[in-house]
PDB file of C-alpha atoms in Angstrom:
ATOM      1  CA  ASP A   1       0.121   0.113   0.100  1.00 67.00           C
ATOM      2  CA  GLN A   2       1.770   3.176  -1.236  1.00 79.00           C
ATOM      3  CA  GLN A   3       0.944   6.033   1.287  1.00 91.00           C
ATOM      4  CA  VAL A   4       2.816   8.190  -0.977  1.00 94.00           C
ATOM      5  CA  LYS A   5       2.189   8.509  -4.654  1.00 94.00           C
ATOM      6  CA  GLN A   6       3.590  10.363  -7.788  1.00 95.00           C
ATOM      7  CA  ASN A   7       1.608   9.156 -10.566  1.00 92.00           C
ATOM      8  CA  SER A   8       3.072  10.865 -13.400  1.00 94.00           C
ATOM      9  CA  PRO A   9       6.749   8.815 -13.965  1.00 92.00           C
ATOM     10  CA  SER A  10       7.836  11.792 -16.366  1.00 95.00           C
ATOM     11  CA  LEU A  11       7.450  15.364 -17.380  1.00 97.00           C
ATOM     12  CA  SER A  12       8.497  17.295 -20.189  1.00 97.00           C
ATOM     13  CA  VAL A  13       8.633  21.040 -20.118  1.00 97.00           C
ATOM     14  CA  GLN A  14      10.411  23.941 -22.207  1.00 97.00           C
ATOM     15  CA  GLU A  15      12.542  26.152 -20.947  1.00 97.00           C
ATOM     16  CA  GLY A  16      11.319  29.373 -19.110  1.00 97.00           C
ATOM     17  CA  ARG A  17       8.076  27.847 -18.656  1.00 97.00           C
ATOM     18  CA  ILE A  18       6.623  26.255 -15.285  1.00 98.00           C
ATOM     19  CA  SER A  19       6.790  22.979 -14.199  1.00 98.00           C
ATOM     20  CA  ILE A  20       4.381  21.466 -11.814  1.00 98.00           C
ATOM     21  CA  LEU A  21       4.867  18.313 -10.168  1.00 98.00           C
ATOM     22  CA  ASN A  22       2.389  16.532  -8.063  1.00 98.00           C
ATOM     23  CA  CYS A  23       2.297  14.245  -5.203  1.00 97.00           C
ATOM     24  CA  ASP A  24      -0.347  12.815  -3.408  1.00 97.00           C
ATOM     25  CA  TYR A  25      -0.516  11.096   0.043  1.00 96.00           C
ATOM     26  CA  THR A  26      -2.915   9.079   2.199  1.00 96.00           C
ATOM     27  CA  ASN A  27      -1.662   9.097   5.765  1.00 93.00           C
ATOM     28  CA  SER A  28      -3.506  12.061   7.211  1.00 92.00           C
ATOM     29  CA  MET A  29      -0.788  11.792  10.365  1.00 92.00           C
ATOM     30  CA  PHE A  30       1.780  13.013   7.744  1.00 93.00           C
ATOM     31  CA  ASP A  31       3.238  16.244   9.554  1.00 90.00           C
ATOM     32  CA  TYR A  32       6.227  17.258   7.316  1.00 92.00           C
ATOM     33  CA  PHE A  33       6.553  17.036   3.565  1.00 95.00           C
ATOM     34  CA  LEU A  34       9.838  17.380   1.452  1.00 94.00           C
ATOM     35  CA  TRP A  35      11.138  17.531  -2.172  1.00 96.00           C
ATOM     36  CA  TYR A  36      14.191  15.649  -2.993  1.00 95.00           C
ATOM     37  CA  LYS A  37      15.743  16.052  -6.531  1.00 96.00           C
ATOM     38  CA  LYS A  38      18.091  13.395  -7.818  1.00 93.00           C
ATOM     39  CA  TYR A  39      20.928  13.437 -10.676  1.00 93.00           C
ATOM     40  CA  PRO A  40      21.887   9.963 -12.024  1.00 88.00           C
ATOM     41  CA  ALA A  41      24.586   8.194  -9.960  1.00 84.00           C
ATOM     42  CA  GLU A  42      24.062  10.662  -7.008  1.00 89.00           C
ATOM     43  CA  GLY A  43      22.122  10.406  -4.072  1.00 91.00           C
ATOM     44  CA  PRO A  44      18.774  12.702  -3.561  1.00 93.00           C
ATOM     45  CA  THR A  45      19.417  16.033  -2.412  1.00 93.00           C
ATOM     46  CA  PHE A  46      16.885  18.239  -0.218  1.00 92.00           C
ATOM     47  CA  LEU A  47      15.293  21.039  -2.010  1.00 95.00           C
ATOM     48  CA  ILE A  48      12.374  22.546  -0.157  1.00 95.00           C
ATOM     49  CA  SER A  49       9.917  21.361   2.484  1.00 93.00           C
ATOM     50  CA  ILE A  50       6.681  22.413   4.182  1.00 95.00           C
ATOM     51  CA  SER A  51       5.000  21.960   7.641  1.00 93.00           C
ATOM     52  CA  SER A  52       1.411  20.660   7.484  1.00 93.00           C
ATOM     53  CA  ILE A  53       0.325  24.044   9.356  1.00 93.00           C
ATOM     54  CA  LYS A  54       1.307  25.919   6.166  1.00 94.00           C
ATOM     55  CA  ASP A  55       0.036  25.624   2.703  1.00 96.00           C
ATOM     56  CA  LYS A  56       2.644  27.517   0.656  1.00 97.00           C
ATOM     57  CA  ASN A  57       6.560  27.711   1.022  1.00 96.00           C
ATOM     58  CA  GLU A  58       8.709  29.642  -1.415  1.00 97.00           C
ATOM     59  CA  ASP A  59      12.204  29.442  -2.341  1.00 96.00           C
ATOM     60  CA  GLY A  60      13.375  31.422  -5.220  1.00 97.00           C
ATOM     61  CA  ARG A  61      12.071  29.578  -8.225  1.00 97.00           C
ATOM     62  CA  PHE A  62      10.795  26.829  -6.001  1.00 98.00           C
ATOM     63  CA  THR A  63       7.412  26.971  -4.412  1.00 98.00           C
ATOM     64  CA  VAL A  64       5.667  24.151  -2.662  1.00 98.00           C
ATOM     65  CA  PHE A  65       2.244  23.853  -2.084  1.00 98.00           C
ATOM     66  CA  LEU A  66       0.015  21.679   0.274  1.00 97.00           C
ATOM     67  CA  ASN A  67      -3.550  21.053   0.339  1.00 97.00           C
ATOM     68  CA  LYS A  68      -4.532  19.042   3.122  1.00 95.00           C
ATOM     69  CA  SER A  69      -7.918  18.544   2.370  1.00 95.00           C
ATOM     70  CA  ALA A  70      -6.929  16.963  -0.598  1.00 96.00           C
ATOM     71  CA  LYS A  71      -4.058  15.185   0.857  1.00 97.00           C
ATOM     72  CA  HIS A  72      -2.090  16.771  -2.266  1.00 97.00           C
ATOM     73  CA  LEU A  73       1.116  18.722  -2.573  1.00 97.00           C
ATOM     74  CA  SER A  74       2.848  20.118  -5.616  1.00 98.00           C
ATOM     75  CA  LEU A  75       6.146  21.361  -6.516  1.00 98.00           C
ATOM     76  CA  HIS A  76       6.172  24.588  -8.672  1.00 98.00           C
ATOM     77  CA  ILE A  77       9.477  25.331 -10.662  1.00 98.00           C
ATOM     78  CA  VAL A  78       9.331  28.606 -12.464  1.00 97.00           C
ATOM     79  CA  PRO A  79      10.941  29.812 -14.681  1.00 97.00           C
ATOM     80  CA  SER A  80      12.521  25.868 -15.560  1.00 98.00           C
ATOM     81  CA  GLN A  81      16.034  25.765 -16.727  1.00 97.00           C
ATOM     82  CA  PRO A  82      17.670  22.862 -18.416  1.00 96.00           C
ATOM     83  CA  GLY A  83      19.797  22.210 -15.314  1.00 96.00           C
ATOM     84  CA  ASP A  84      16.531  21.381 -13.426  1.00 97.00           C
ATOM     85  CA  SER A  85      16.223  18.180 -15.288  1.00 97.00           C
ATOM     86  CA  ALA A  86      16.279  15.262 -12.471  1.00 97.00           C
ATOM     87  CA  VAL A  87      14.205  13.053 -10.994  1.00 95.00           C
ATOM     88  CA  TYR A  88      11.975  14.563  -8.030  1.00 97.00           C
ATOM     89  CA  PHE A  89      10.914  12.769  -5.243  1.00 96.00           C
ATOM     90  CA  CYS A  90       8.148  13.909  -2.738  1.00 95.00           C
ATOM     91  CA  ALA A  91       8.333  12.555   0.756  1.00 93.00           C
ATOM     92  CA  ALA A  92       6.236  12.701   3.814  1.00 93.00           C
ATOM     93  CA  SER A  93       7.190  12.191   7.704  1.00 89.00           C
ATOM     94  CA  VAL A  94       5.163  11.343  10.658  1.00 83.00           C
ATOM     95  CA  GLY A  95       7.721  10.800  13.530  1.00 77.00           C
ATOM     96  CA  ASN A  96      11.295   9.752  12.527  1.00 73.00           C
ATOM     97  CA  MET A  97      10.282   8.251   9.263  1.00 78.00           C
ATOM     98  CA  LEU A  98      10.277   9.470   6.052  1.00 85.00           C
ATOM     99  CA  THR A  99       8.178   7.905   3.218  1.00 89.00           C
ATOM    100  CA  PHE A 100       8.985   8.609  -0.455  1.00 92.00           C
ATOM    101  CA  GLY A 101       6.952   8.554  -3.507  1.00 93.00           C
ATOM    102  CA  GLY A 102       7.963   6.650  -6.740  1.00 92.00           C
ATOM    103  CA  GLY A 103       9.717   9.839  -8.452  1.00 94.00           C
ATOM    104  CA  THR A 104       8.930  11.753 -11.639  1.00 96.00           C
ATOM    105  CA  ARG A 105      11.548  12.440 -14.105  1.00 96.00           C
ATOM    106  CA  LEU A 106      11.468  16.313 -15.006  1.00 98.00           C
ATOM    107  CA  MET A 107      13.006  17.059 -18.517  1.00 98.00           C
ATOM    108  CA  VAL A 108      13.656  20.465 -19.523  1.00 97.00           C
ATOM    109  CA  LYS A 109      14.197  21.156 -23.169  1.00 96.00           C
ATOM    110  CA  PRO A 110      16.378  24.249 -24.121  1.00 93.00           C
TER     111      PRO A 110
ATOM    112  CA  GLY B   1      34.437  14.593   4.937  1.00 52.00           C
ATOM    113  CA  ALA B   2      31.712  16.974   4.077  1.00 77.00           C
ATOM    114  CA  GLY B   3      28.945  14.787   2.947  1.00 91.00           C
ATOM    115  CA  VAL B   4      27.860  11.100   3.474  1.00 95.00           C
ATOM    116  CA  SER B   5      30.138   8.574   1.931  1.00 96.00           C
ATOM    117  CA  GLN B   6      29.331   5.094   0.822  1.00 97.00           C
ATOM    118  CA  SER B   7      31.533   2.364  -0.236  1.00 96.00           C
ATOM    119  CA  PRO B   8      31.803   0.241  -2.548  1.00 97.00           C
ATOM    120  CA  SER B   9      30.148   2.603  -5.396  1.00 95.00           C
ATOM    121  CA  ASN B  10      29.569  -0.587  -7.556  1.00 96.00           C
ATOM    122  CA  LYS B  11      29.047  -4.205  -6.396  1.00 97.00           C
ATOM    123  CA  VAL B  12      28.908  -7.015  -8.579  1.00 97.00           C
ATOM    124  CA  THR B  13      28.413 -10.350  -6.681  1.00 97.00           C
ATOM    125  CA  GLU B  14      27.207 -13.850  -7.441  1.00 97.00           C
ATOM    126  CA  LYS B  15      24.040 -15.216  -6.199  1.00 97.00           C
ATOM    127  CA  GLY B  16      24.295 -16.696  -2.836  1.00 97.00           C
ATOM    128  CA  LYS B  17      27.320 -14.674  -1.695  1.00 97.00           C
ATOM    129  CA  ASP B  18      27.194 -12.429   1.110  1.00 98.00           C
ATOM    130  CA  VAL B  19      27.936  -8.835   0.782  1.00 98.00           C
ATOM    131  CA  GLU B  20      28.786  -5.607   2.905  1.00 98.00           C
ATOM    132  CA  LEU B  21      28.019  -2.117   2.232  1.00 98.00           C
ATOM    133  CA  ARG B  22      29.565   0.753   4.226  1.00 97.00           C
ATOM    134  CA  CYS B  23      28.200   4.233   5.217  1.00 97.00           C
ATOM    135  CA  ASP B  24      30.130   6.825   6.639  1.00 96.00           C
ATOM    136  CA  PRO B  25      27.369   9.698   7.896  1.00 95.00           C
ATOM    137  CA  ILE B  26      28.206  13.063   8.448  1.00 93.00           C
ATOM    138  CA  SER B  27      30.032  14.128  11.274  1.00 91.00           C
ATOM    139  CA  GLY B  28      27.558  14.898  14.407  1.00 88.00           C
ATOM    140  CA  HIS B  29      24.796  13.294  12.641  1.00 90.00           C
ATOM    141  CA  THR B  30      22.728  11.490  15.177  1.00 89.00           C
ATOM    142  CA  ALA B  31      20.419   9.452  12.667  1.00 91.00           C
ATOM    143  CA  LEU B  32      21.243   7.177  10.022  1.00 93.00           C
ATOM    144  CA  TYR B  33      18.918   5.832   7.600  1.00 94.00           C
ATOM    145  CA  TRP B  34      19.136   2.789   4.741  1.00 96.00           C
ATOM    146  CA  TYR B  35      17.113   2.849   1.782  1.00 95.00           C
ATOM    147  CA  ARG B  36      17.095   1.180  -1.429  1.00 94.00           C
ATOM    148  CA  GLN B  37      16.072   2.035  -4.909  1.00 92.00           C
ATOM    149  CA  SER B  38      15.168  -0.909  -7.371  1.00 88.00           C
ATOM    150  CA  LEU B  39      15.112   0.066 -10.793  1.00 80.00           C
ATOM    151  CA  GLY B  40      12.346   2.466 -11.748  1.00 74.00           C
ATOM    152  CA  GLN B  41      10.866   2.392  -8.439  1.00 79.00           C
ATOM    153  CA  GLY B  42      10.959   4.765  -5.278  1.00 82.00           C
ATOM    154  CA  LEU B  43      13.146   4.985  -2.587  1.00 89.00           C
ATOM    155  CA  GLU B  44      12.064   1.885   0.050  1.00 90.00           C
ATOM    156  CA  PHE B  45      13.044   2.283   3.549  1.00 90.00           C
ATOM    157  CA  LEU B  46      15.048  -0.389   5.152  1.00 94.00           C
ATOM    158  CA  ILE B  47      16.298   0.519   8.527  1.00 93.00           C
ATOM    159  CA  TYR B  48      17.070   3.522  10.793  1.00 90.00           C
ATOM    160  CA  PHE B  49      19.468   4.249  13.583  1.00 91.00           C
ATOM    161  CA  GLN B  50      19.237   6.905  16.079  1.00 88.00           C
ATOM    162  CA  GLY B  51      21.657   7.707  18.707  1.00 83.00           C
ATOM    163  CA  ASN B  52      22.243   4.847  20.957  1.00 80.00           C
ATOM    164  CA  SER B  53      18.364   3.433  20.606  1.00 84.00           C
ATOM    165  CA  ALA B  54      17.455   0.096  19.438  1.00 85.00           C
ATOM    166  CA  PRO B  55      17.608   0.389  15.681  1.00 88.00           C
ATOM    167  CA  ASP B  56      13.928   0.589  13.724  1.00 87.00           C
ATOM    168  CA  LYS B  57      14.460  -2.378  11.463  1.00 88.00           C
ATOM    169  CA  SER B  58      10.545  -2.629  10.437  1.00 87.00           C
ATOM    170  CA  GLY B  59      11.817  -2.138   6.731  1.00 89.00           C
ATOM    171  CA  LEU B  60      14.077  -4.958   6.284  1.00 92.00           C
ATOM    172  CA  PRO B  61      12.544  -7.147   3.341  1.00 92.00           C
ATOM    173  CA  SER B  62      13.689 -10.615   4.851  1.00 93.00           C
ATOM    174  CA  ASP B  63      15.738 -11.894   7.831  1.00 95.00           C
ATOM    175  CA  ARG B  64      18.964 -12.148   5.178  1.00 97.00           C
ATOM    176  CA  PHE B  65      19.405  -8.367   5.817  1.00 97.00           C
ATOM    177  CA  SER B  66      21.007  -6.872   8.838  1.00 96.00           C
ATOM    178  CA  ALA B  67      22.750  -3.466   9.789  1.00 95.00           C
ATOM    179  CA  GLU B  68      24.998  -2.535  12.340  1.00 94.00           C
ATOM    180  CA  ARG B  69      26.160   1.290  13.286  1.00 93.00           C
ATOM    181  CA  THR B  70      29.457   1.202  15.470  1.00 84.00           C
ATOM    182  CA  GLY B  71      30.254   4.094  17.997  1.00 80.00           C
ATOM    183  CA  GLY B  72      27.344   5.877  16.586  1.00 76.00           C
ATOM    184  CA  SER B  73      29.223   6.669  13.404  1.00 89.00           C
ATOM    185  CA  VAL B  74      30.090   4.165  10.469  1.00 94.00           C
ATOM    186  CA  SER B  75      26.947   1.746   9.558  1.00 96.00           C
ATOM    187  CA  THR B  76      27.412  -1.366   7.509  1.00 97.00           C
ATOM    188  CA  LEU B  77      24.446  -2.692   5.662  1.00 97.00           C
ATOM    189  CA  THR B  78      24.962  -6.846   5.268  1.00 97.00           C
ATOM    190  CA  ILE B  79      23.009  -8.887   2.995  1.00 97.00           C
ATOM    191  CA  GLN B  80      23.552 -12.811   3.340  1.00 97.00           C
ATOM    192  CA  ARG B  81      22.795 -15.315   0.538  1.00 97.00           C
ATOM    193  CA  THR B  82      22.199 -12.826  -1.993  1.00 97.00           C
ATOM    194  CA  GLN B  83      19.218 -13.040  -4.557  1.00 97.00           C
ATOM    195  CA  GLN B  84      18.914 -11.333  -7.863  1.00 96.00           C
ATOM    196  CA  GLU B  85      16.004  -9.456  -6.362  1.00 95.00           C
ATOM    197  CA  ASP B  86      18.357  -7.676  -4.232  1.00 96.00           C
ATOM    198  CA  SER B  87      20.035  -5.924  -6.893  1.00 96.00           C
ATOM    199  CA  ALA B  88      19.174  -2.177  -6.576  1.00 96.00           C
ATOM    200  CA  VAL B  89      20.934   0.748  -5.537  1.00 95.00           C
ATOM    201  CA  TYR B  90      21.448   1.095  -1.480  1.00 97.00           C
ATOM    202  CA  LEU B  91      21.308   4.434  -0.363  1.00 96.00           C
ATOM    203  CA  CYS B  92      22.470   5.892   3.033  1.00 96.00           C
ATOM    204  CA  ALA B  93      21.691   9.106   4.740  1.00 94.00           C
ATOM    205  CA  SER B  94      22.072  10.914   7.597  1.00 93.00           C
ATOM    206  CA  SER B  95      20.362  13.700   9.760  1.00 89.00           C
ATOM    207  CA  LEU B  96      21.381  16.106  12.674  1.00 85.00           C
ATOM    208  CA  VAL B  97      18.490  14.284  14.605  1.00 75.00           C
ATOM    209  CA  ALA B  98      15.548  12.219  13.658  1.00 66.00           C
ATOM    210  CA  GLY B  99      12.229  13.654  12.497  1.00 64.00           C
ATOM    211  CA  GLY B 100      10.375  15.487  10.097  1.00 61.00           C
ATOM    212  CA  PRO B 101      12.047  18.986  10.052  1.00 67.00           C
ATOM    213  CA  ASN B 102      15.751  17.422   9.883  1.00 72.00           C
ATOM    214  CA  GLU B 103      16.024  16.884   6.350  1.00 83.00           C
ATOM    215  CA  GLN B 104      18.213  13.751   5.426  1.00 88.00           C
ATOM    216  CA  PHE B 105      21.400  14.339   3.509  1.00 91.00           C
ATOM    217  CA  PHE B 106      22.167  11.283   1.281  1.00 94.00           C
ATOM    218  CA  GLY B 107      25.376   9.485   0.047  1.00 95.00           C
ATOM    219  CA  PRO B 108      25.902   8.510  -3.511  1.00 94.00           C
ATOM    220  CA  GLY B 109      24.509   4.969  -3.254  1.00 96.00           C
ATOM    221  CA  THR B 110      26.062   1.631  -3.718  1.00 97.00           C
ATOM    222  CA  ARG B 111      24.875   0.073  -6.911  1.00 96.00           C
ATOM    223  CA  LEU B 112      24.659  -3.776  -6.351  1.00 97.00           C
ATOM    224  CA  THR B 113      24.129  -6.303  -8.993  1.00 97.00           C
ATOM    225  CA  VAL B 114      23.581  -9.877  -7.968  1.00 97.00           C
ATOM    226  CA  LEU B 115      24.375 -12.238 -11.075  1.00 95.00           C
TER     227      LEU B 115
END
């Protein structure tokens, strides 16, 4: 039973446009959400996070939105750059555990 | 070192052999996690250590898998009698303390191939 799901395995976006990556979860006890970015042959690197008491967190070109009633979060990247091409994982935590989604491969075309 | 390091970076072994994977966390981080990522899959939690507490082994897929953390620092993940389905990238992460706001810092992973 996947508690965190990323239903789009891949996404292709033109450079300069907005990238929107989506994530759904089922466990209402999750209280913290994170996005990680992963390049090939490297470990995931932390990107941005949001507490369940907020609905938006922004950091430069990256914004994470949380809709608790829908159990949905999204990552917006604007403007998208070719260097953003990577696999993006959402993760959710309760207590000491992180549960990851399956990842979405983002390709930003020049 | 500045980040989490893992060794070896690649390991090819024959079915039935034992393997040991090593993780050096960031100095001072009390929490250490092991995950694996099978081809085309997300990160699957295996085990985590927090300070001197007993590890949370709830994610280990079978009793062929075990891990230890010596002196609160370096950790080894051991897989006995490897099977082909054990082929995956094994990732280690550490965080200052365990818990949601404390982001985990990942190593580059060990790619295990069981022939």
